Amino acid sequence: MGGKKKEAKEKPLDKMTAKELREVAKEIPGIVGVHSMNKLELLSEIKEARGIVDDGPQKDTGLIRSLKKQINELKDKRDAAIEAKDKDQMTILRRKISKLKKKTRRAA
């Protein structure tokens, strides 16, 4: 059991799971409410406590929202194409939706 904790300490914080981050956060006296925090909150609290400055890339939530809005609009069009039994249009819309989904994953 001691080996697992040692491995968790050697891992970079960003690669740890939320469970591992909670264990690390419990050991830091200034952090309260560890069990109700999600991974991002735990990361920021631990980095703040350790004095690590995080200037890494941030999510562009505006871009993600606009892409998801486009996906929903395309899904509505796809549903209409399904009812009209227009296979060519369904295929085109399905591919566009797939490309937009990939963009949202990359942006996240």
Tab-separated table of C-alpha atoms in Angstrom:
chain	number	residue	atom	x	y	z
A	1	MET	CA	0.000	0.000	0.000
A	2	GLY	CA	2.909	2.322	0.660
A	3	GLY	CA	4.050	1.955	-2.955
A	4	LYS	CA	0.807	3.342	-4.336
A	5	LYS	CA	1.073	6.549	-2.334
A	6	LYS	CA	4.647	6.985	-3.465
A	7	GLU	CA	3.585	6.586	-7.115
A	8	ALA	CA	0.775	9.102	-6.649
A	9	LYS	CA	3.247	11.657	-5.296
A	10	GLU	CA	5.519	11.223	-8.309
A	11	LYS	CA	2.699	11.767	-10.819
A	12	PRO	CA	2.106	15.336	-12.031
A	13	LEU	CA	-0.948	16.921	-10.408
A	14	ASP	CA	-2.753	17.304	-13.737
A	15	LYS	CA	-2.502	13.551	-14.400
A	16	MET	CA	-3.919	12.511	-11.003
A	17	THR	CA	-7.499	11.369	-10.570
A	18	ALA	CA	-9.911	13.297	-8.356
A	19	LYS	CA	-9.587	10.571	-5.724
A	20	GLU	CA	-5.793	10.909	-5.662
A	21	LEU	CA	-6.070	14.702	-5.511
A	22	ARG	CA	-8.406	14.441	-2.512
A	23	GLU	CA	-5.796	12.340	-0.699
A	24	VAL	CA	-3.131	14.965	-1.428
A	25	ALA	CA	-5.460	17.804	-0.401
A	26	LYS	CA	-6.292	16.108	2.926
A	27	GLU	CA	-2.617	16.298	3.874
A	28	ILE	CA	-2.545	20.090	3.344
A	29	PRO	CA	-3.874	21.829	6.481
A	30	GLY	CA	-5.332	24.943	4.796
A	31	ILE	CA	-7.779	23.137	2.504
A	32	VAL	CA	-11.296	22.527	3.835
A	33	GLY	CA	-14.223	20.706	2.189
A	34	VAL	CA	-12.119	18.376	0.073
A	35	HIS	CA	-14.872	15.804	-0.528
A	36	SER	CA	-17.283	18.295	-2.081
A	37	MET	CA	-14.734	19.636	-4.595
A	38	ASN	CA	-14.382	18.509	-8.192
A	39	LYS	CA	-11.055	17.860	-9.905
A	40	LEU	CA	-10.523	21.418	-11.176
A	41	GLU	CA	-11.263	22.912	-7.753
A	42	LEU	CA	-8.906	20.441	-6.086
A	43	LEU	CA	-6.156	21.228	-8.589
A	44	SER	CA	-6.426	24.966	-8.082
A	45	GLU	CA	-6.482	24.649	-4.268
A	46	ILE	CA	-3.463	22.332	-4.169
A	47	LYS	CA	-1.501	24.486	-6.614
A	48	GLU	CA	-2.347	27.600	-4.607
A	49	ALA	CA	-1.268	25.932	-1.354
A	50	ARG	CA	2.006	24.771	-2.912
A	51	GLY	CA	2.663	28.142	-4.558
A	52	ILE	CA	2.477	26.789	-8.102
A	53	VAL	CA	1.471	29.403	-10.670
A	54	ASP	CA	-0.803	27.920	-13.320
A	55	ASP	CA	-0.812	29.898	-16.554
A	56	GLY	CA	-1.773	26.896	-18.666
A	57	PRO	CA	-4.308	27.036	-21.476
A	58	GLN	CA	-7.829	27.799	-20.320
A	59	LYS	CA	-11.010	26.436	-21.845
A	60	ASP	CA	-12.732	28.747	-24.279
A	61	THR	CA	-16.269	28.242	-22.990
A	62	GLY	CA	-17.721	30.722	-25.495
A	63	LEU	CA	-16.394	28.649	-28.376
A	64	ILE	CA	-17.681	25.409	-26.868
A	65	ARG	CA	-21.144	26.878	-26.307
A	66	SER	CA	-21.367	28.194	-29.860
A	67	LEU	CA	-20.274	24.815	-31.260
A	68	LYS	CA	-22.864	22.983	-29.158
A	69	LYS	CA	-25.535	25.417	-30.327
A	70	GLN	CA	-24.581	24.638	-33.938
A	71	ILE	CA	-24.722	20.904	-33.157
A	72	ASN	CA	-28.248	21.230	-31.758
A	73	GLU	CA	-29.386	23.187	-34.836
A	74	LEU	CA	-27.906	20.523	-37.122
A	75	LYS	CA	-29.593	17.775	-35.094
A	76	ASP	CA	-32.957	19.477	-35.643
A	77	LYS	CA	-32.259	19.624	-39.387
A	78	ARG	CA	-31.146	15.981	-39.331
A	79	ASP	CA	-34.391	14.953	-37.608
A	80	ALA	CA	-36.347	16.768	-40.326
A	81	ALA	CA	-34.289	14.945	-42.971
A	82	ILE	CA	-35.043	11.632	-41.263
A	83	GLU	CA	-38.777	12.343	-41.410
A	84	ALA	CA	-38.456	13.358	-45.080
A	85	LYS	CA	-36.420	10.170	-45.687
A	86	ASP	CA	-33.662	12.162	-47.396
A	87	LYS	CA	-30.673	9.844	-46.921
A	88	ASP	CA	-28.163	12.114	-48.648
A	89	GLN	CA	-29.019	15.067	-46.423
A	90	MET	CA	-29.000	12.835	-43.319
A	91	THR	CA	-25.482	11.643	-44.146
A	92	ILE	CA	-24.207	15.182	-44.738
A	93	LEU	CA	-25.700	16.441	-41.475
A	94	ARG	CA	-24.421	13.439	-39.502
A	95	ARG	CA	-20.877	14.109	-40.724
A	96	LYS	CA	-21.108	17.823	-39.903
A	97	ILE	CA	-22.340	16.984	-36.398
A	98	SER	CA	-19.473	14.545	-35.969
A	99	LYS	CA	-16.887	17.164	-37.008
A	100	LEU	CA	-18.343	19.730	-34.608
A	101	LYS	CA	-18.297	17.211	-31.762
A	102	LYS	CA	-14.609	16.587	-32.425
A	103	LYS	CA	-13.970	20.347	-32.286
A	104	THR	CA	-15.703	20.616	-28.911
A	105	ARG	CA	-13.564	17.795	-27.530
A	106	ARG	CA	-10.388	19.510	-28.745
A	107	ALA	CA	-11.498	22.840	-27.265
A	108	ALA	CA	-12.186	21.268	-23.859
